[in-house]
Amino acid sequence: MEKRILVTRSSMPEIDEYVEEIREMWDTHWLTNMGPKHKQLESDLADYLGIDKDKITLFVNGHLALECIIEALELGKELNAEGEYKDEVITTPFTFASTTHAIVRKGLKPVFCDIKADDFTIDADKIEKLITDRTCAILPVHVYGNLCDVDKIQEIADKHGLRVIYDAAHAFAVEKNGVSSACFGDAAMYSFHATKVFNTIEGGAVCFKDSVLKIRLNQWKNFGITGLETTEFIGGNAKMNEFAAAMGICNLRHLDDEIAKRERVAKAYMERLGGLKGIQLNAFQEGVKSNYAYFPIVVDETAAGCTRDDIYTALAEQGIRARKYFYPLTSTYQCYAGKFDADKTPIALKISERVLTLPMYADLGLDDVESICDVVVKCVKENR
Ligand SMILES: *Cc1c(COP(=O)(O)O)cnc(C)c1O
């Protein structure tokens, strides 16, 4: 097997374009601390997303962006009528480690809500019965480029006076009826990690409704320093450096082309795998412009005659790396042993045991898609 196909491949500009972008840094020697590249990327991103420049701020990665927004919104600091801290956050276990870890690392308690079987996002109809007098926020996750039911979630949050923070790591450049995913909830966190649709090598951003947050987030990500000789908060360090910002400036220029190429890959997959017995494809949502971040399939063993793991192994034998993503549920991680009950989110549990994301990136060849589909089809047909 000479050829190997990885599950993802980071987008990069031509080397000359990047060199041109970083050249002036050898004159300025300004390498980090909200320099010119940081400012420009922030402004380019605001334009791209169609939001004000005072409603976005950049971070060193998505995870610390999420932790900072939790701190900046002071979640868990408020007391309820019984004098208890309101420290419960309703969220989903069908996510990456980051979401759950951010909640726990900030001293809050995740309360897991089940997901929908068709688009894998939190089931908004199941949120209300999880709300208690200790709930302070809802932290849903947009999954694979699908958006949560943002309208229903906001309605519930308004009714109960809760904050909404989206983990939008999978949803950069995704829109609903022309409105960017940056605009939903009190805040949305983006990850610009190398494996995401848009990358700054490592990086992230928070977009928010209330522009007052910009100042506060900028302080939180810089040790809580508020003036030359004043430090009012116990902040951390989560600033994006100039090399990362320069990478983002370059990658953003090509993003629409990259997404168009991803769409072509997704359509090729759908052509071959659509209607294949026992293989459920992602349900693209009405009115939502996807970024085609991932291409998940859900394998129903009874109908397909083979399991997700069979397909995973058959692909691996051909040098093709798929990913069991998200698997396992964050609520079943060793570090949370004995704390949560995955049986309370049965759909999330079932999907996590059956889902496989196939290789997906802009430059994935359509001939490679054919080879990948050949393996999947063979697995299903042979075992029936
Ligand atoms: C990638 C990702 C994160 C974390 O982002 P980093 O930039 O890697 O810190 C958080 N949540 C989800 C759902 C992700 O996919």
Coordinates of N, CA and C in Angstrom, one line a residue, residues 138-339:
I138 N -26.3 27.9 29.1 CA -26.3 26.7 28.1 C -25.1 26.8 27.3
L139 N -24.4 25.7 27.1 CA -23.2 25.7 26.3 C -23.3 24.6 25.2
P140 N -24.0 24.9 24.1 CA -24.2 23.9 23.1 C -23.1 24.0 22.1
V141 N -23.0 22.9 21.3 CA -21.9 22.8 20.3 C -22.5 22.6 18.9
H142 N -22.1 23.4 18.0 CA -22.4 23.2 16.6 C -21.5 22.0 16.1
V143 N -22.1 21.1 15.4 CA -21.4 19.9 15.1 C -21.2 19.6 13.6
Y144 N -20.0 19.4 13.2 CA -19.6 19.1 11.8 C -20.0 20.2 10.8
G145 N -20.3 21.4 11.2 CA -20.8 22.4 10.3 C -22.4 22.5 10.3
N146 N -23.0 21.7 11.1 CA -24.5 21.8 11.4 C -24.7 22.8 12.5
L147 N -25.7 23.6 12.4 CA -26.0 24.5 13.5 C -27.0 24.0 14.5
C148 N -26.9 24.4 15.8 CA -27.9 24.0 16.8 C -29.2 24.8 16.4
D149 N -30.2 24.4 17.1 CA -31.5 25.1 16.9 C -31.4 26.4 17.7
V150 N -30.7 27.4 17.1 CA -30.3 28.6 17.8 C -31.6 29.4 18.3
D151 N -32.7 29.4 17.5 CA -33.8 30.2 17.9 C -34.5 29.6 19.2
K152 N -34.7 28.3 19.2 CA -35.3 27.7 20.3 C -34.4 27.8 21.6
I153 N -33.1 27.7 21.4 CA -32.2 27.8 22.5 C -32.2 29.2 23.1
Q154 N -32.3 30.2 22.2 CA -32.3 31.6 22.7 C -33.6 31.8 23.5
E155 N -34.7 31.3 22.9 CA -36.0 31.4 23.6 C -36.0 30.9 25.0
I156 N -35.4 29.7 25.1 CA -35.4 29.0 26.5 C -34.5 29.9 27.4
A157 N -33.4 30.3 26.9 CA -32.4 31.1 27.7 C -33.1 32.4 28.2
D158 N -33.8 33.1 27.3 CA -34.5 34.3 27.6 C -35.5 34.1 28.7
K159 N -36.3 33.0 28.5 CA -37.3 32.7 29.5 C -36.8 32.4 30.9
H160 N -35.6 31.8 31.0 CA -35.0 31.4 32.3 C -33.9 32.3 32.7
G161 N -33.6 33.4 31.9 CA -32.5 34.3 32.3 C -31.1 33.6 32.3
L162 N -30.8 32.8 31.3 CA -29.5 32.1 31.2 C -28.7 32.7 30.1
R163 N -27.4 32.5 30.3 CA -26.4 32.9 29.2 C -26.3 31.8 28.2
V164 N -26.0 32.1 26.9 CA -25.7 31.1 25.9 C -24.4 31.3 25.3
I165 N -23.5 30.3 25.4 CA -22.2 30.3 24.8 C -22.1 29.2 23.8
Y166 N -21.8 29.5 22.6 CA -21.7 28.4 21.6 C -20.3 28.0 21.4
D167 N -20.0 26.7 21.4 CA -18.8 26.1 21.0 C -19.0 26.0 19.5
A168 N -18.4 27.0 18.7 CA -18.6 27.0 17.3 C -17.3 26.6 16.5
A169 N -16.6 25.8 17.2 CA -15.3 25.3 16.6 C -15.5 24.7 15.3
H170 N -16.6 24.0 15.0 CA -16.8 23.4 13.8 C -17.6 24.3 12.8
A171 N -17.9 25.5 13.2 CA -18.9 26.3 12.4 C -18.4 27.6 11.9
F172 N -17.1 27.7 11.7 CA -16.6 29.0 11.1 C -17.1 29.1 9.7
A173 N -17.7 30.2 9.3 CA -18.2 30.5 7.9 C -19.5 29.8 7.7
V174 N -20.1 29.3 8.7 CA -21.5 28.7 8.6 C -22.5 29.8 8.8
E175 N -23.5 29.8 8.0 CA -24.6 30.9 8.2 C -26.0 30.2 8.2
K176 N -26.9 30.9 8.9 CA -28.3 30.5 8.8 C -29.1 31.6 8.3
N177 N -29.7 31.4 7.2 CA -30.5 32.4 6.5 C -29.7 33.7 6.4
G178 N -28.4 33.6 6.0 CA -27.5 34.7 5.8 C -26.9 35.3 7.0
V179 N -27.3 34.8 8.2 CA -26.7 35.3 9.4 C -25.6 34.4 9.9
S180 N -24.4 35.0 10.2 CA -23.2 34.2 10.6 C -23.4 33.5 11.9
S181 N -22.8 32.4 12.1 CA -22.8 31.6 13.4 C -22.2 32.5 14.5
A182 N -21.5 33.6 14.1 CA -20.9 34.4 15.1 C -21.9 35.2 15.9
C183 N -23.1 35.3 15.3 CA -24.1 36.2 15.9 C -25.1 35.5 16.8
F184 N -25.0 34.3 17.1 CA -26.0 33.6 18.0 C -25.4 33.5 19.4
G185 N -26.3 33.6 20.4 CA -26.0 33.5 21.8 C -25.3 34.8 22.3
D186 N -24.8 34.7 23.5 CA -24.1 35.8 24.1 C -22.7 35.8 23.5
A187 N -22.2 34.7 23.2 CA -20.8 34.6 22.6 C -20.7 33.2 21.8
A188 N -19.8 33.3 20.9 CA -19.5 32.0 20.1 C -17.9 31.9 20.1
M189 N -17.5 30.7 20.3 CA -16.0 30.4 20.3 C -15.7 29.7 19.0
Y190 N -14.7 30.2 18.3 CA -14.2 29.5 17.1 C -12.8 29.0 17.4
S191 N -12.5 27.8 16.8 CA -11.1 27.3 16.9 C -10.5 27.5 15.5
F192 N -9.3 27.9 15.5 CA -8.6 28.0 14.2 C -7.4 27.1 14.2
H193 N -7.6 25.9 14.9 CA -6.6 24.9 14.9 C -6.3 24.4 13.5
A194 N -5.1 23.8 13.3 CA -4.7 23.3 12.0 C -5.7 22.4 11.3
T195 N -6.5 21.7 12.1 CA -7.4 20.7 11.5 C -8.7 21.3 11.1
K196 N -8.9 22.6 11.4 CA -10.2 23.1 11.2 C -10.3 23.7 9.8
V197 N -11.5 24.1 9.3 CA -11.7 24.6 8.0 C -10.9 25.8 7.7
F198 N -10.8 26.7 8.7 CA -10.0 27.9 8.6 C -9.0 27.8 9.7
N199 N -7.7 27.9 9.4 CA -6.7 27.8 10.5 C -5.7 28.9 10.5
T200 N -5.2 29.2 11.7 CA -4.1 30.1 12.0 C -2.9 29.3 12.6
I201 N -2.8 28.0 12.2 CA -1.9 27.0 12.8 C -2.5 26.5 14.1
E202 N -2.4 27.3 15.2 CA -3.2 27.2 16.3 C -3.8 28.6 16.5
G203 N -5.1 28.6 17.0 CA -5.7 29.9 17.2 C -7.1 29.8 17.5
G204 N -7.7 30.9 17.8 CA -9.2 30.9 18.1 C -9.7 32.3 18.2
A205 N -11.0 32.4 18.3 CA -11.6 33.7 18.5 C -12.9 33.6 19.3
V206 N -13.3 34.7 19.9 CA -14.6 34.8 20.5 C -15.3 35.9 19.8
C207 N -16.6 35.7 19.4 CA -17.4 36.7 18.9 C -18.6 36.9 19.9
F208 N -19.0 38.1 20.1 CA -20.0 38.3 21.2 C -20.9 39.4 20.9
K209 N -22.0 39.4 21.6 CA -23.1 40.4 21.4 C -22.8 41.7 22.0
D210 N -22.3 41.8 23.2 CA -22.1 43.0 24.0 C -20.6 43.4 23.8
S211 N -20.4 44.6 23.1 CA -19.0 45.0 22.8 C -18.2 45.3 24.1
V212 N -18.9 45.5 25.2 CA -18.1 45.7 26.5 C -17.2 44.5 26.7
L213 N -17.6 43.4 26.2 CA -16.8 42.2 26.5 C -15.4 42.2 25.8
K214 N -15.3 43.0 24.8 CA -14.0 43.1 24.1 C -12.9 43.5 25.0
I215 N -13.1 44.6 25.8 CA -12.1 45.1 26.7 C -11.8 44.0 27.7
R216 N -12.9 43.4 28.3 CA -12.7 42.5 29.3 C -11.9 41.2 28.9
L217 N -12.3 40.7 27.6 CA -11.6 39.6 27.1 C -10.2 39.9 26.8
N218 N -9.9 41.1 26.3 CA -8.5 41.5 26.0 C -7.7 41.5 27.3
Q219 N -8.4 41.9 28.4 CA -7.6 41.9 29.7 C -7.4 40.4 30.2
W220 N -8.5 39.6 30.1 CA -8.4 38.2 30.6 C -7.3 37.5 29.8
K221 N -7.2 37.7 28.5 CA -6.2 37.0 27.8 C -4.8 37.5 28.0
N222 N -4.6 38.6 28.7 CA -3.3 39.2 29.0 C -3.1 39.4 30.5
F223 N -3.3 38.3 31.2 CA -3.0 38.3 32.7 C -3.9 39.1 33.5
G224 N -4.9 39.6 33.0 CA -5.8 40.5 33.7 C -5.2 41.9 33.9
I225 N -4.2 42.2 33.1 CA -3.6 43.6 33.2 C -4.6 44.6 32.7
T226 N -4.8 45.6 33.4 CA -5.8 46.6 33.0 C -5.2 48.0 32.7
G227 N -4.0 48.2 33.1 CA -3.3 49.4 32.8 C -1.8 49.3 33.0
L228 N -1.0 50.3 32.8 CA 0.4 50.2 32.9 C 0.8 49.7 34.3
E229 N 0.1 50.1 35.3 CA 0.5 49.7 36.7 C -0.7 49.1 37.4
T230 N -1.7 48.6 36.7 CA -2.8 48.0 37.4 C -3.2 46.7 36.8
T231 N -3.4 45.7 37.6 CA -3.8 44.4 37.2 C -5.1 44.0 38.1
E232 N -6.2 44.0 37.5 CA -7.5 43.9 38.3 C -8.0 42.5 38.3
F233 N -7.6 41.6 37.4 CA -8.1 40.3 37.3 C -7.0 39.3 37.4
I234 N -7.3 38.0 37.8 CA -6.3 37.0 37.8 C -6.4 36.3 36.5
G235 N -6.0 36.9 35.4 CA -6.1 36.4 34.1 C -5.0 35.4 33.7
G236 N -5.1 34.9 32.5 CA -4.0 34.0 32.0 C -3.4 34.6 30.8
N237 N -2.7 33.8 30.1 CA -2.1 34.3 28.8 C -2.6 33.5 27.7
A238 N -3.3 34.2 26.8 CA -4.0 33.4 25.7 C -4.0 34.3 24.4
K239 N -2.9 35.0 24.2 CA -2.8 35.9 23.1 C -2.4 35.2 21.8
M240 N -2.9 35.6 20.6 CA -2.4 35.0 19.4 C -1.2 35.8 18.9
N241 N -0.2 35.0 18.5 CA 1.1 35.7 18.1 C 1.0 36.2 16.6
E242 N 2.0 37.0 16.2 CA 1.9 37.6 14.8 C 2.1 36.6 13.7
F243 N 2.9 35.5 13.9 CA 3.1 34.5 12.9 C 1.7 33.8 12.6
A244 N 1.0 33.5 13.7 CA -0.3 32.8 13.5 C -1.3 33.7 12.8
A245 N -1.3 35.0 13.2 CA -2.2 35.9 12.6 C -1.9 36.1 11.1
A246 N -0.6 36.1 10.8 CA -0.2 36.2 9.4 C -0.7 35.0 8.6
M247 N -0.6 33.9 9.2 CA -1.1 32.6 8.5 C -2.6 32.8 8.3
G248 N -3.3 33.3 9.3 CA -4.8 33.5 9.1 C -5.1 34.5 8.0
I249 N -4.3 35.6 8.0 CA -4.6 36.6 6.9 C -4.5 35.9 5.5
C250 N -3.5 35.1 5.3 CA -3.3 34.4 4.1 C -4.4 33.4 3.8
N251 N -4.7 32.5 4.8 CA -5.7 31.5 4.6 C -7.1 32.0 4.4
L252 N -7.4 33.2 5.0 CA -8.7 33.7 4.8 C -9.0 34.2 3.4
R253 N -7.9 34.6 2.7 CA -8.0 35.0 1.3 C -8.5 33.8 0.4
H254 N -8.2 32.6 0.8 CA -8.5 31.4 0.0 C -9.7 30.6 0.6
L255 N -10.3 31.1 1.6 CA -11.2 30.3 2.4 C -12.5 29.9 1.5
D256 N -13.0 30.8 0.8 CA -14.2 30.5 0.0 C -13.9 29.4 -1.0
D257 N -12.7 29.5 -1.6 CA -12.3 28.4 -2.6 C -12.2 27.1 -1.9
E258 N -11.6 27.1 -0.7 CA -11.4 25.9 0.0 C -12.7 25.3 0.4
I259 N -13.7 26.1 0.8 CA -15.0 25.5 1.1 C -15.7 25.0 -0.1
A260 N -15.6 25.7 -1.2 CA -16.2 25.2 -2.5 C -15.6 23.8 -2.8
K261 N -14.3 23.6 -2.6 CA -13.7 22.3 -2.9 C -14.2 21.3 -1.9
R262 N -14.4 21.7 -0.7 CA -14.9 20.7 0.3 C -16.3 20.3 -0.1
E263 N -17.1 21.2 -0.6 CA -18.5 20.9 -1.0 C -18.4 19.9 -2.1
R264 N -17.5 20.0 -3.0 CA -17.4 19.1 -4.1 C -17.1 17.7 -3.6
V265 N -16.2 17.6 -2.6 CA -15.9 16.3 -2.0 C -17.1 15.7 -1.3
A266 N -17.8 16.6 -0.6 CA -19.0 16.1 0.1 C -20.1 15.6 -0.9
K267 N -20.2 16.3 -2.0 CA -21.2 15.8 -3.0 C -20.8 14.5 -3.6
A268 N -19.5 14.3 -3.8 CA -19.0 13.0 -4.4 C -19.3 11.9 -3.4
Y269 N -19.1 12.1 -2.1 CA -19.4 11.1 -1.1 C -20.9 10.8 -1.1
M270 N -21.7 11.9 -1.2 CA -23.1 11.7 -1.1 C -23.6 10.9 -2.3
E271 N -23.1 11.1 -3.4 CA -23.4 10.4 -4.7 C -23.2 8.9 -4.5
R272 N -22.1 8.5 -3.9 CA -21.7 7.1 -3.8 C -22.4 6.4 -2.6
L273 N -22.5 7.2 -1.5 CA -23.0 6.5 -0.3 C -24.4 6.8 0.1
G274 N -25.0 7.7 -0.6 CA -26.5 8.0 -0.4 C -27.3 6.8 -0.7
G275 N -28.2 6.4 0.2 CA -29.1 5.3 -0.1 C -28.4 3.9 0.2
L276 N -27.2 3.9 0.6 CA -26.5 2.6 1.0 C -27.1 2.1 2.3
K277 N -27.6 0.9 2.2 CA -28.3 0.4 3.4 C -27.5 0.4 4.7
G278 N -28.1 0.9 5.7 CA -27.4 0.9 7.0 C -26.4 2.0 7.2
I279 N -26.3 2.9 6.2 CA -25.3 4.0 6.3 C -26.1 5.3 6.3
Q280 N -26.1 6.0 7.5 CA -26.8 7.3 7.6 C -25.8 8.4 7.3
L281 N -26.2 9.3 6.4 CA -25.4 10.5 6.1 C -25.8 11.7 6.9
N282 N -25.0 12.7 6.9 CA -25.3 13.9 7.6 C -26.5 14.6 6.9
A283 N -27.5 15.0 7.7 CA -28.7 15.7 7.2 C -28.4 17.2 7.1
F284 N -28.1 17.6 5.8 CA -27.9 19.1 5.7 C -29.1 19.9 6.0
Q285 N -28.9 21.0 6.7 CA -30.1 21.7 7.3 C -30.6 22.8 6.3
E286 N -31.9 22.9 6.4 CA -32.6 23.9 5.6 C -32.2 25.3 5.9
G287 N -31.8 26.1 5.0 CA -31.4 27.5 5.2 C -30.0 27.7 5.8
V288 N -29.3 26.6 6.0 CA -28.0 26.7 6.6 C -26.9 26.5 5.5
K289 N -26.0 27.4 5.4 CA -24.9 27.3 4.5 C -23.7 26.6 5.3
S290 N -23.5 25.4 4.9 CA -22.5 24.6 5.6 C -21.0 25.0 5.2
N291 N -20.1 24.6 6.0 CA -18.7 24.8 5.7 C -18.0 23.4 5.3
Y292 N -18.9 22.3 5.4 CA -18.4 21.0 5.0 C -17.1 20.6 5.8
A293 N -17.2 20.9 7.1 CA -16.0 20.7 7.9 C -15.7 19.2 8.1
Y294 N -16.7 18.3 8.1 CA -16.4 16.9 8.3 C -17.4 16.1 7.4
F295 N -17.1 14.9 7.2 CA -18.1 14.0 6.5 C -18.4 12.8 7.3
P296 N -19.4 12.9 8.2 CA -19.7 11.7 9.1 C -20.6 10.7 8.4
I297 N -20.4 9.4 8.8 CA -21.4 8.4 8.4 C -21.7 7.7 9.7
V298 N -23.0 7.3 9.9 CA -23.4 6.6 11.0 C -23.8 5.2 10.6
V299 N -23.2 4.2 11.2 CA -23.3 2.8 10.7 C -24.3 2.0 11.6
D300 N -25.4 1.6 11.0 CA -26.4 0.8 11.8 C -26.1 -0.7 11.5
E301 N -25.5 -1.4 12.4 CA -25.0 -2.8 12.2 C -26.1 -3.7 11.7
T302 N -27.3 -3.6 12.2 CA -28.4 -4.5 11.8 C -28.7 -4.4 10.3
A303 N -28.7 -3.1 9.8 CA -29.0 -2.9 8.4 C -27.8 -3.1 7.5
A304 N -26.7 -2.6 8.0 CA -25.5 -2.6 7.2 C -24.8 -4.0 7.2
G305 N -25.0 -4.8 8.2 CA -24.3 -6.1 8.3 C -22.9 -6.0 8.8
C306 N -22.4 -4.8 9.0 CA -21.1 -4.6 9.5 C -21.1 -3.4 10.5
T307 N -20.1 -3.3 11.3 CA -20.1 -2.2 12.3 C -19.2 -1.1 11.9
R308 N -19.3 0.0 12.6 CA -18.5 1.2 12.4 C -17.0 0.7 12.5
D309 N -16.7 -0.1 13.5 CA -15.3 -0.5 13.7 C -14.8 -1.4 12.5
D310 N -15.7 -2.2 11.9 CA -15.3 -3.0 10.8 C -14.9 -2.1 9.6
I311 N -15.7 -1.0 9.4 CA -15.4 -0.1 8.3 C -14.1 0.6 8.6
Y312 N -13.9 1.1 9.8 CA -12.7 1.8 10.3 C -11.5 0.9 10.0
T313 N -11.6 -0.4 10.3 CA -10.5 -1.3 10.1 C -10.2 -1.6 8.6
A314 N -11.3 -1.8 7.9 CA -11.2 -2.1 6.5 C -10.5 -0.9 5.8
L315 N -10.8 0.3 6.2 CA -10.2 1.5 5.6 C -8.7 1.6 6.0
A316 N -8.5 1.3 7.3 CA -7.1 1.4 7.7 C -6.2 0.4 7.0
E317 N -6.8 -0.8 6.6 CA -6.0 -1.8 5.9 C -5.6 -1.3 4.5
Q318 N -6.4 -0.3 4.0 CA -6.1 0.2 2.7 C -5.3 1.6 2.8
G319 N -4.8 1.8 4.0 CA -4.0 3.1 4.2 C -4.8 4.3 4.3
I320 N -6.1 4.1 4.7 CA -7.0 5.3 4.8 C -7.4 5.5 6.2
R321 N -7.2 6.7 6.7 CA -7.5 7.0 8.1 C -8.8 7.7 8.3
A322 N -9.8 7.0 8.8 CA -11.0 7.7 9.2 C -10.9 8.0 10.7
R323 N -11.8 8.7 11.3 CA -11.7 9.0 12.7 C -13.0 8.7 13.4
K324 N -13.0 8.1 14.6 CA -14.2 7.9 15.4 C -14.3 9.2 16.2
Y325 N -15.2 10.0 15.7 CA -15.3 11.4 16.2 C -16.7 11.9 16.2
F326 N -17.4 12.1 17.3 CA -16.8 12.1 18.6 C -17.0 10.8 19.3
Y327 N -16.0 10.1 19.7 CA -16.0 8.9 20.4 C -14.7 8.8 21.3
P328 N -14.9 8.4 22.5 CA -16.1 8.2 23.3 C -16.7 9.6 23.7
L329 N -17.9 9.5 24.3 CA -18.6 10.7 24.8 C -17.7 11.3 25.9
T330 N -17.7 12.6 26.0 CA -16.8 13.2 27.1 C -17.3 12.8 28.5
S331 N -18.6 12.5 28.6 CA -19.1 12.1 29.9 C -18.6 10.8 30.4
T332 N -18.0 10.0 29.5 CA -17.4 8.7 29.9 C -15.9 8.6 30.0
Y333 N -15.3 9.8 29.8 CA -13.8 9.9 29.9 C -13.4 9.3 31.3
Q334 N -12.2 8.7 31.3 CA -11.6 8.2 32.6 C -11.6 9.3 33.6
C335 N -11.2 10.5 33.2 CA -11.0 11.6 34.2 C -12.4 12.0 34.9
Y336 N -13.5 11.5 34.3 CA -14.8 11.8 34.9 C -15.5 10.6 35.4
A337 N -14.7 9.5 35.6 CA -15.3 8.2 36.1 C -16.2 8.4 37.3
G338 N -17.4 7.8 37.2 CA -18.3 7.9 38.4 C -19.1 9.2 38.5
K339 N -18.8 10.1 37.7 CA -19.5 11.5 37.8 C -20.7 11.6 37.0

